[in-house]
Each structure stands twice: as structure tokens, then as C-alpha cells.
PDB file of C-alpha atoms in Angstrom:
ATOM      1  CA  ASP A   1     -66.176 -80.500  24.949  1.00 64.00           C
ATOM      2  CA  ALA A   2     -68.252 -82.105  22.045  1.00 76.00           C
ATOM      3  CA  GLY A   3     -68.290 -86.347  22.548  1.00 92.00           C
ATOM      4  CA  VAL A   4     -68.479 -88.598  20.117  1.00 95.00           C
ATOM      5  CA  THR A   5     -70.699 -87.454  16.439  1.00 96.00           C
ATOM      6  CA  GLN A   6     -72.006 -89.299  14.180  1.00 97.00           C
ATOM      7  CA  SER A   7     -74.225 -89.134  10.549  1.00 97.00           C
ATOM      8  CA  PRO A   8     -76.884 -89.539   9.839  1.00 97.00           C
ATOM      9  CA  THR A   9     -79.014 -90.763  11.913  1.00 96.00           C
ATOM     10  CA  HIS A  10     -80.875 -93.265  11.049  1.00 96.00           C
ATOM     11  CA  LEU A  11     -80.970 -93.966   6.985  1.00 96.00           C
ATOM     12  CA  ILE A  12     -83.121 -96.303   5.161  1.00 98.00           C
ATOM     13  CA  LYS A  13     -81.169 -98.564   1.569  1.00 98.00           C
ATOM     14  CA  THR A  14     -82.680-101.452  -0.287  1.00 98.00           C
ATOM     15  CA  ARG A  15     -80.517-105.041  -0.817  1.00 97.00           C
ATOM     16  CA  GLY A  16     -78.187-103.723  -3.431  1.00 97.00           C
ATOM     17  CA  GLN A  17     -77.705-100.940  -2.608  1.00 98.00           C
ATOM     18  CA  GLN A  18     -73.866 -99.359  -0.665  1.00 98.00           C
ATOM     19  CA  VAL A  19     -73.603 -97.043   2.164  1.00 98.00           C
ATOM     20  CA  THR A  20     -71.837 -94.773   3.651  1.00 98.00           C
ATOM     21  CA  LEU A  21     -71.873 -94.031   7.478  1.00 98.00           C
ATOM     22  CA  ARG A  22     -69.720 -91.436   8.766  1.00 98.00           C
ATOM     23  CA  CYS A  23     -67.982 -90.470  13.226  1.00 98.00           C
ATOM     24  CA  SER A  24     -66.211 -88.167  14.132  1.00 97.00           C
ATOM     25  CA  PRO A  25     -64.350 -89.422  17.249  1.00 95.00           C
ATOM     26  CA  LYS A  26     -64.228 -87.359  21.029  1.00 92.00           C
ATOM     27  CA  SER A  27     -61.573 -84.386  20.998  1.00 90.00           C
ATOM     28  CA  GLY A  28     -57.974 -85.274  21.621  1.00 86.00           C
ATOM     29  CA  HIS A  29     -58.887 -89.338  20.243  1.00 90.00           C
ATOM     30  CA  ASP A  30     -56.951 -90.613  17.527  1.00 91.00           C
ATOM     31  CA  THR A  31     -58.344 -94.166  17.472  1.00 93.00           C
ATOM     32  CA  VAL A  32     -61.678 -95.238  16.254  1.00 96.00           C
ATOM     33  CA  SER A  33     -63.958 -98.862  15.722  1.00 96.00           C
ATOM     34  CA  TRP A  34     -66.889 -99.597  14.983  1.00 98.00           C
ATOM     35  CA  TYR A  35     -69.360-101.746  15.601  1.00 98.00           C
ATOM     36  CA  GLN A  36     -72.676-103.590  14.262  1.00 98.00           C
ATOM     37  CA  GLN A  37     -75.735-104.085  16.874  1.00 98.00           C
ATOM     38  CA  ALA A  38     -78.240-106.102  15.492  1.00 96.00           C
ATOM     39  CA  LEU A  39     -82.056-106.153  17.551  1.00 94.00           C
ATOM     40  CA  GLY A  40     -81.933-107.297  21.294  1.00 93.00           C
ATOM     41  CA  GLN A  41     -77.607-107.954  20.951  1.00 95.00           C
ATOM     42  CA  GLY A  42     -74.526-106.618  22.004  1.00 97.00           C
ATOM     43  CA  PRO A  43     -72.390-105.012  19.971  1.00 97.00           C
ATOM     44  CA  GLN A  44     -70.308-106.828  17.469  1.00 97.00           C
ATOM     45  CA  PHE A  45     -66.584-105.516  16.447  1.00 97.00           C
ATOM     46  CA  ILE A  46     -66.356-105.372  12.550  1.00 98.00           C
ATOM     47  CA  PHE A  47     -62.512-102.845  12.819  1.00 96.00           C
ATOM     48  CA  GLN A  48     -60.878-100.644  14.262  1.00 95.00           C
ATOM     49  CA  TYR A  49     -58.823 -97.585  12.992  1.00 96.00           C
ATOM     50  CA  TYR A  50     -55.518 -95.910  14.147  1.00 92.00           C
ATOM     51  CA  GLU A  51     -53.334 -93.440  11.835  1.00 90.00           C
ATOM     52  CA  GLU A  52     -55.231 -94.171   8.817  1.00 93.00           C
ATOM     53  CA  GLU A  53     -55.086 -98.067   9.397  1.00 94.00           C
ATOM     54  CA  GLU A  54     -57.168-100.974  10.129  1.00 94.00           C
ATOM     55  CA  ARG A  55     -55.589-102.599  13.081  1.00 92.00           C
ATOM     56  CA  GLN A  56     -58.594-104.767  14.075  1.00 91.00           C
ATOM     57  CA  ARG A  57     -61.082-106.619  11.904  1.00 94.00           C
ATOM     58  CA  GLY A  58     -64.084-108.919  13.375  1.00 94.00           C
ATOM     59  CA  ASN A  59     -65.739-110.881  11.791  1.00 95.00           C
ATOM     60  CA  PHE A  60     -67.013-109.570   8.806  1.00 97.00           C
ATOM     61  CA  PRO A  61     -66.738-110.100   5.398  1.00 97.00           C
ATOM     62  CA  ASP A  62     -64.722-107.605   2.763  1.00 96.00           C
ATOM     63  CA  ARG A  63     -67.991-106.150   2.007  1.00 98.00           C
ATOM     64  CA  PHE A  64     -67.448-104.508   5.079  1.00 98.00           C
ATOM     65  CA  SER A  65     -64.854-101.078   5.106  1.00 97.00           C
ATOM     66  CA  GLY A  66     -63.212 -98.083   6.385  1.00 97.00           C
ATOM     67  CA  HIS A  67     -61.167 -95.245   6.100  1.00 97.00           C
ATOM     68  CA  GLN A  68     -59.818 -92.787   9.025  1.00 97.00           C
ATOM     69  CA  PHE A  69     -58.175 -88.934   8.154  1.00 96.00           C
ATOM     70  CA  PRO A  70     -55.939 -87.456   9.037  1.00 96.00           C
ATOM     71  CA  ASN A  71     -57.989 -86.187  11.292  1.00 94.00           C
ATOM     72  CA  TYR A  72     -59.518 -88.906  12.424  1.00 95.00           C
ATOM     73  CA  SER A  73     -62.575 -88.886  11.808  1.00 97.00           C
ATOM     74  CA  SER A  74     -64.266 -92.261   9.856  1.00 98.00           C
ATOM     75  CA  GLU A  75     -66.385 -93.516   7.991  1.00 98.00           C
ATOM     76  CA  LEU A  76     -67.370 -97.099   7.248  1.00 98.00           C
ATOM     77  CA  ASN A  77     -68.618 -98.352   3.517  1.00 98.00           C
ATOM     78  CA  VAL A  78     -70.882-101.532   3.330  1.00 98.00           C
ATOM     79  CA  ASN A  79     -71.245-102.577  -0.185  1.00 97.00           C
ATOM     80  CA  ALA A  80     -73.660-105.413  -1.986  1.00 98.00           C
ATOM     81  CA  LEU A  81     -76.365-104.715   1.240  1.00 98.00           C
ATOM     82  CA  LEU A  82     -78.588-107.362   2.108  1.00 98.00           C
ATOM     83  CA  LEU A  83     -81.110-107.517   4.573  1.00 97.00           C
ATOM     84  CA  GLY A  84     -79.032-109.128   7.759  1.00 97.00           C
ATOM     85  CA  ASP A  85     -76.840-105.338   7.835  1.00 98.00           C
ATOM     86  CA  SER A  86     -80.044-104.142   9.346  1.00 98.00           C
ATOM     87  CA  ALA A  87     -78.733-102.475  12.945  1.00 98.00           C
ATOM     88  CA  LEU A  88     -77.285 -99.974  14.291  1.00 97.00           C
ATOM     89  CA  TYR A  89     -73.880 -99.396  13.658  1.00 98.00           C
ATOM     90  CA  LEU A  90     -71.499 -97.269  17.312  1.00 97.00           C
ATOM     91  CA  CYS A  91     -68.639 -95.895  17.115  1.00 97.00           C
ATOM     92  CA  ALA A  92     -66.264 -95.336  19.488  1.00 96.00           C
ATOM     93  CA  SER A  93     -62.957 -93.639  20.135  1.00 94.00           C
ATOM     94  CA  SER A  94     -60.048 -93.687  22.154  1.00 90.00           C
ATOM     95  CA  PHE A  95     -56.455 -92.134  23.215  1.00 86.00           C
ATOM     96  CA  PRO A  96     -54.843 -95.649  23.760  1.00 74.00           C
ATOM     97  CA  GLY A  97     -50.814 -93.137  24.390  1.00 71.00           C
ATOM     98  CA  GLY A  98     -53.089 -90.725  26.319  1.00 61.00           C
ATOM     99  CA  GLY A  99     -53.788 -93.447  29.604  1.00 58.00           C
ATOM    100  CA  THR A 100     -57.243 -92.912  27.975  1.00 50.00           C
ATOM    101  CA  ASP A 101     -58.072 -95.526  26.120  1.00 72.00           C
ATOM    102  CA  THR A 102     -61.378 -96.162  27.117  1.00 86.00           C
ATOM    103  CA  GLN A 103     -63.956 -96.160  24.377  1.00 91.00           C
ATOM    104  CA  TYR A 104     -66.627 -94.050  24.775  1.00 92.00           C
ATOM    105  CA  PHE A 105     -69.601 -94.678  22.127  1.00 94.00           C
ATOM    106  CA  GLY A 106     -71.501 -92.949  19.836  1.00 95.00           C
ATOM    107  CA  PRO A 107     -75.085 -92.098  19.283  1.00 94.00           C
ATOM    108  CA  GLY A 108     -75.097 -94.419  16.205  1.00 96.00           C
ATOM    109  CA  THR A 109     -76.324 -94.530  12.649  1.00 97.00           C
ATOM    110  CA  ARG A 110     -79.914 -96.944  12.870  1.00 97.00           C
ATOM    111  CA  LEU A 111     -79.855 -98.242   9.465  1.00 98.00           C
ATOM    112  CA  THR A 112     -82.853-100.264   7.776  1.00 98.00           C
ATOM    113  CA  VAL A 113     -81.937-102.069   5.187  1.00 98.00           C
ATOM    114  CA  LEU A 114     -85.336-103.587   2.909  1.00 96.00           C
TER     115      LEU A 114
ATOM    116  CA  ALA B   1     -62.119-117.370  22.234  1.00 80.00           C
ATOM    117  CA  GLN B   2     -63.025-115.282  24.389  1.00 90.00           C
ATOM    118  CA  LYS B   3     -66.952-114.550  25.508  1.00 95.00           C
ATOM    119  CA  VAL B   4     -69.211-112.461  27.567  1.00 97.00           C
ATOM    120  CA  THR B   5     -71.925-114.675  29.482  1.00 97.00           C
ATOM    121  CA  GLN B   6     -75.063-111.609  31.065  1.00 97.00           C
ATOM    122  CA  ALA B   7     -77.547-115.144  31.706  1.00 92.00           C
ATOM    123  CA  GLN B   8     -80.189-112.599  33.218  1.00 97.00           C
ATOM    124  CA  THR B   9     -82.251-111.559  30.177  1.00 97.00           C
ATOM    125  CA  GLU B  10     -84.701-109.320  31.467  1.00 97.00           C
ATOM    126  CA  ILE B  11     -84.711-107.785  35.360  1.00 97.00           C
ATOM    127  CA  SER B  12     -87.682-106.244  36.923  1.00 97.00           C
ATOM    128  CA  VAL B  13     -87.900-104.749  40.327  1.00 97.00           C
ATOM    129  CA  VAL B  14     -90.053-102.066  42.346  1.00 97.00           C
ATOM    130  CA  GLU B  15     -87.974 -98.776  42.517  1.00 97.00           C
ATOM    131  CA  LYS B  16     -84.830 -98.470  46.148  1.00 97.00           C
ATOM    132  CA  GLU B  17     -84.736-102.729  45.326  1.00 97.00           C
ATOM    133  CA  ASP B  18     -81.710-103.724  45.869  1.00 97.00           C
ATOM    134  CA  VAL B  19     -80.022-105.247  41.977  1.00 97.00           C
ATOM    135  CA  THR B  20     -77.498-107.955  40.987  1.00 97.00           C
ATOM    136  CA  LEU B  21     -76.777-107.798  37.078  1.00 97.00           C
ATOM    137  CA  ASP B  22     -74.515-111.104  36.493  1.00 97.00           C
ATOM    138  CA  CYS B  23     -71.215-111.181  34.163  1.00 98.00           C
ATOM    139  CA  VAL B  24     -69.155-114.658  32.924  1.00 98.00           C
ATOM    140  CA  TYR B  25     -66.749-113.628  31.203  1.00 97.00           C
ATOM    141  CA  GLU B  26     -64.100-116.485  29.779  1.00 96.00           C
ATOM    142  CA  THR B  27     -60.627-115.778  28.361  1.00 94.00           C
ATOM    143  CA  ARG B  28     -56.873-117.709  27.498  1.00 92.00           C
ATOM    144  CA  ASP B  29     -54.979-113.590  28.043  1.00 90.00           C
ATOM    145  CA  THR B  30     -53.590-113.328  32.017  1.00 89.00           C
ATOM    146  CA  THR B  31     -53.859-109.448  30.575  1.00 89.00           C
ATOM    147  CA  TYR B  32     -57.453-107.811  30.582  1.00 90.00           C
ATOM    148  CA  TYR B  33     -60.382-105.619  30.872  1.00 90.00           C
ATOM    149  CA  LEU B  34     -63.862-105.129  31.714  1.00 92.00           C
ATOM    150  CA  PHE B  35     -66.118-102.958  31.245  1.00 93.00           C
ATOM    151  CA  TRP B  36     -69.511-101.971  31.955  1.00 96.00           C
ATOM    152  CA  TYR B  37     -72.014 -99.984  29.970  1.00 96.00           C
ATOM    153  CA  LYS B  38     -75.640 -98.952  30.199  1.00 97.00           C
ATOM    154  CA  GLN B  39     -77.020 -98.673  27.456  1.00 96.00           C
ATOM    155  CA  PRO B  40     -80.397 -96.135  27.890  1.00 93.00           C
ATOM    156  CA  PRO B  41     -83.437 -96.093  25.100  1.00 89.00           C
ATOM    157  CA  SER B  42     -81.468 -93.378  23.363  1.00 86.00           C
ATOM    158  CA  GLY B  43     -79.066 -95.745  21.912  1.00 88.00           C
ATOM    159  CA  GLU B  44     -75.684 -94.830  22.945  1.00 90.00           C
ATOM    160  CA  LEU B  45     -73.624 -96.481  24.862  1.00 94.00           C
ATOM    161  CA  VAL B  46     -72.386 -94.970  28.676  1.00 94.00           C
ATOM    162  CA  PHE B  47     -69.634 -95.865  29.864  1.00 92.00           C
ATOM    163  CA  LEU B  48     -69.736 -97.026  33.458  1.00 93.00           C
ATOM    164  CA  ILE B  49     -66.359 -98.152  34.775  1.00 90.00           C
ATOM    165  CA  ARG B  50     -63.185-100.558  33.557  1.00 88.00           C
ATOM    166  CA  ARG B  51     -61.665-103.041  35.773  1.00 88.00           C
ATOM    167  CA  ASN B  52     -58.191-104.846  34.936  1.00 87.00           C
ATOM    168  CA  SER B  53     -57.808-108.009  34.941  1.00 89.00           C
ATOM    169  CA  PHE B  54     -54.904-107.445  38.735  1.00 87.00           C
ATOM    170  CA  ASP B  55     -57.268-105.763  40.376  1.00 84.00           C
ATOM    171  CA  GLU B  56     -59.935-107.803  42.268  1.00 82.00           C
ATOM    172  CA  GLN B  57     -60.654-104.649  44.726  1.00 81.00           C
ATOM    173  CA  ASN B  58     -64.412-103.862  44.668  1.00 82.00           C
ATOM    174  CA  GLU B  59     -65.595-100.382  43.143  1.00 83.00           C
ATOM    175  CA  ILE B  60     -68.070 -98.608  45.144  1.00 85.00           C
ATOM    176  CA  SER B  61     -69.916 -94.806  43.102  1.00 87.00           C
ATOM    177  CA  GLY B  62     -73.020 -93.990  44.242  1.00 92.00           C
ATOM    178  CA  ARG B  63     -75.884 -96.017  43.924  1.00 94.00           C
ATOM    179  CA  TYR B  64     -73.030 -98.074  41.931  1.00 94.00           C
ATOM    180  CA  SER B  65     -71.086-101.270  43.225  1.00 92.00           C
ATOM    181  CA  TRP B  66     -68.848-103.743  41.597  1.00 92.00           C
ATOM    182  CA  ASN B  67     -67.866-107.237  42.350  1.00 93.00           C
ATOM    183  CA  PHE B  68     -64.523-108.725  40.826  1.00 93.00           C
ATOM    184  CA  GLN B  69     -64.119-112.062  40.942  1.00 93.00           C
ATOM    185  CA  LYS B  70     -60.687-114.528  38.918  1.00 92.00           C
ATOM    186  CA  SER B  71     -61.717-117.696  40.444  1.00 93.00           C
ATOM    187  CA  THR B  72     -65.275-117.604  38.999  1.00 95.00           C
ATOM    188  CA  SER B  73     -64.199-115.070  36.503  1.00 95.00           C
ATOM    189  CA  SER B  74     -67.236-113.283  36.945  1.00 96.00           C
ATOM    190  CA  PHE B  75     -67.583-109.754  37.683  1.00 95.00           C
ATOM    191  CA  ASN B  76     -71.255-108.299  39.013  1.00 96.00           C
ATOM    192  CA  PHE B  77     -72.494-104.758  39.089  1.00 95.00           C
ATOM    193  CA  THR B  78     -74.595-104.403  41.583  1.00 95.00           C
ATOM    194  CA  ILE B  79     -77.216-100.593  41.977  1.00 96.00           C
ATOM    195  CA  THR B  80     -78.588-100.494  45.533  1.00 96.00           C
ATOM    196  CA  ALA B  81     -82.051 -98.691  45.729  1.00 97.00           C
ATOM    197  CA  SER B  82     -82.580 -98.243  42.460  1.00 97.00           C
ATOM    198  CA  GLN B  83     -84.714 -95.975  40.408  1.00 97.00           C
ATOM    199  CA  VAL B  84     -86.453 -95.515  37.660  1.00 96.00           C
ATOM    200  CA  VAL B  85     -83.790 -93.215  35.022  1.00 95.00           C
ATOM    201  CA  ASP B  86     -81.352 -96.941  36.154  1.00 96.00           C
ATOM    202  CA  SER B  87     -84.175 -98.074  34.074  1.00 97.00           C
ATOM    203  CA  ALA B  88     -81.591 -99.349  29.824  1.00 97.00           C
ATOM    204  CA  VAL B  89     -80.115-102.210  29.055  1.00 98.00           C
ATOM    205  CA  TYR B  90     -77.085-102.868  30.699  1.00 98.00           C
ATOM    206  CA  PHE B  91     -73.487-104.459  28.810  1.00 98.00           C
ATOM    207  CA  CYS B  92     -70.641-106.931  30.164  1.00 98.00           C
ATOM    208  CA  ALA B  93     -67.368-106.948  27.193  1.00 96.00           C
ATOM    209  CA  LEU B  94     -64.175-107.861  27.964  1.00 95.00           C
ATOM    210  CA  SER B  95     -60.932-106.704  26.231  1.00 91.00           C
ATOM    211  CA  ASP B  96     -58.165-109.047  26.027  1.00 80.00           C
ATOM    212  CA  GLY B  97     -54.766-109.327  24.123  1.00 75.00           C
ATOM    213  CA  GLY B  98     -53.131-106.798  26.543  1.00 73.00           C
ATOM    214  CA  THR B  99     -54.780-103.956  25.400  1.00 74.00           C
ATOM    215  CA  SER B 100     -58.261-101.834  27.445  1.00 72.00           C
ATOM    216  CA  TYR B 101     -58.229-100.584  24.266  1.00 76.00           C
ATOM    217  CA  GLY B 102     -58.791-103.060  21.063  1.00 83.00           C
ATOM    218  CA  LYS B 103     -61.113-105.209  20.998  1.00 91.00           C
ATOM    219  CA  LEU B 104     -64.572-105.619  22.651  1.00 94.00           C
ATOM    220  CA  THR B 105     -66.056-108.798  23.316  1.00 96.00           C
ATOM    221  CA  PHE B 106     -69.308-107.612  24.822  1.00 97.00           C
ATOM    222  CA  GLY B 107     -72.263-109.440  26.579  1.00 97.00           C
ATOM    223  CA  GLN B 108     -75.876-110.725  25.097  1.00 97.00           C
ATOM    224  CA  GLY B 109     -77.407-107.221  27.877  1.00 97.00           C
ATOM    225  CA  THR B 110     -79.522-107.382  30.161  1.00 98.00           C
ATOM    226  CA  ILE B 111     -82.249-105.384  29.921  1.00 98.00           C
ATOM    227  CA  LEU B 112     -83.315-103.688  33.491  1.00 98.00           C
ATOM    228  CA  THR B 113     -86.648-102.392  34.048  1.00 97.00           C
ATOM    229  CA  VAL B 114     -87.313-100.520  37.622  1.00 97.00           C
ATOM    230  CA  HIS B 115     -91.592 -99.688  38.162  1.00 97.00           C
ATOM    231  CA  PRO B 116     -92.272 -96.979  40.071  1.00 96.00           C
TER     232      PRO B 116
END
């Protein structure tokens, strides 16, 4: 039973560029959440997707957008990258309707903005 | 607004010592959920336990135990007879708004180092 997977593992971009991060949820999970974790900090909630719609959003600018596909996988897009966007981006999946409503996390994508 | 505070930034112990990680939370909701996650150097957050606001029973799982006290808004985590493999960053997290699958608010984390 595969867990949450994310790609790529590492990414280096320059300021002003755009980036897309990908997440495949754990088998049977239909809800995907994204978090940003700066070095030495706890993860910060970006947004959550369910049934291909953004269900909840944290305090992040519109530069951060997402998408969920019919197979429940998800993408996180960040436009006009800033140095401060350098962080570990974590994806978590859950299945609220099935009693497995705990969020399970993937290994993350380490984004470095130069 | 919800908030989670882990007052201990770093803890260093010698193997076989017991260690307690503190977590204090703030929420206006009466229904909420508390979690502990472990983050080893690989970066992946590993789920350890979930507790809802109506269940104040303490829980023990092997060397791990959790003490939930609503009166003091605390959800502390104790590792008994610590081992080197317990070295990691530990996060306490809160999900309020009546669900356990919504936004998680994390504390700053406690770095635990267990020396041989």
C-alpha cells in the first residue's frame, strides 16, 4: 500500500520563476492538503482540496494556487517566486468519509529559490 | 484564533532516560483534535497519535504515552527509556472547527536528541 508520494524531491529556481509541485495521495484517500515548512519552523497550512475544489485556505497570497485531478492527485503552483518561498513543501492526504481522517504526510519537496 | 505552543525548542538526553515534550494549545472551539507527529531527518512527518477534545483518557503505546488535560489546555508526550532512534523533531498540532481533517495548526517543534 503506497503512501503519499511527492515529486520532485528537490528543486532549485530563481526569483520570479514559476514552479509546480506534485502529490499523489495514499491509496483510498480523496483529500489533499499542502503545507509550507520553513527551516526551523512548524509546517504552515496553505490549502486543502476535496472533490477537485479548494475547500479551505490558509494565509498565503494568490501566488500560491493549486489543483486536484479526478484521480485525487494534486499540484501546487507558485508564481513569481520570492527568496522567502524557499522551504520544504509537504503534501498530506486523508479520507474523511472513511474514518481515516488523520492526515498522512509525504516526504516533501525541498524548494530553493536563488 | 488557534495556537499551539511547544515551549521546549531543544531537549538533549542520554539513552534510557525518560523525556516529556510539552504542548499547550489555544482554541475557542469545543470540538477539536490534537495530534503529535515525528519528523526524522528524512523530512517526512510521521503520525503518532490523535486525540479528540471529548476523550481525556491518557494513552500508552509501548514506550510512548500521552497526557491530555483540558483544564490546562495541554497535551504532553512522554517517551520512556529513550533510544537513539527517538532522535527527531516532534510537532504537536491542533485541528479545530469541529473536524479532524481540516487545517492543522502546528507548534514550532521540539528537537529531541538522544545520546548513546
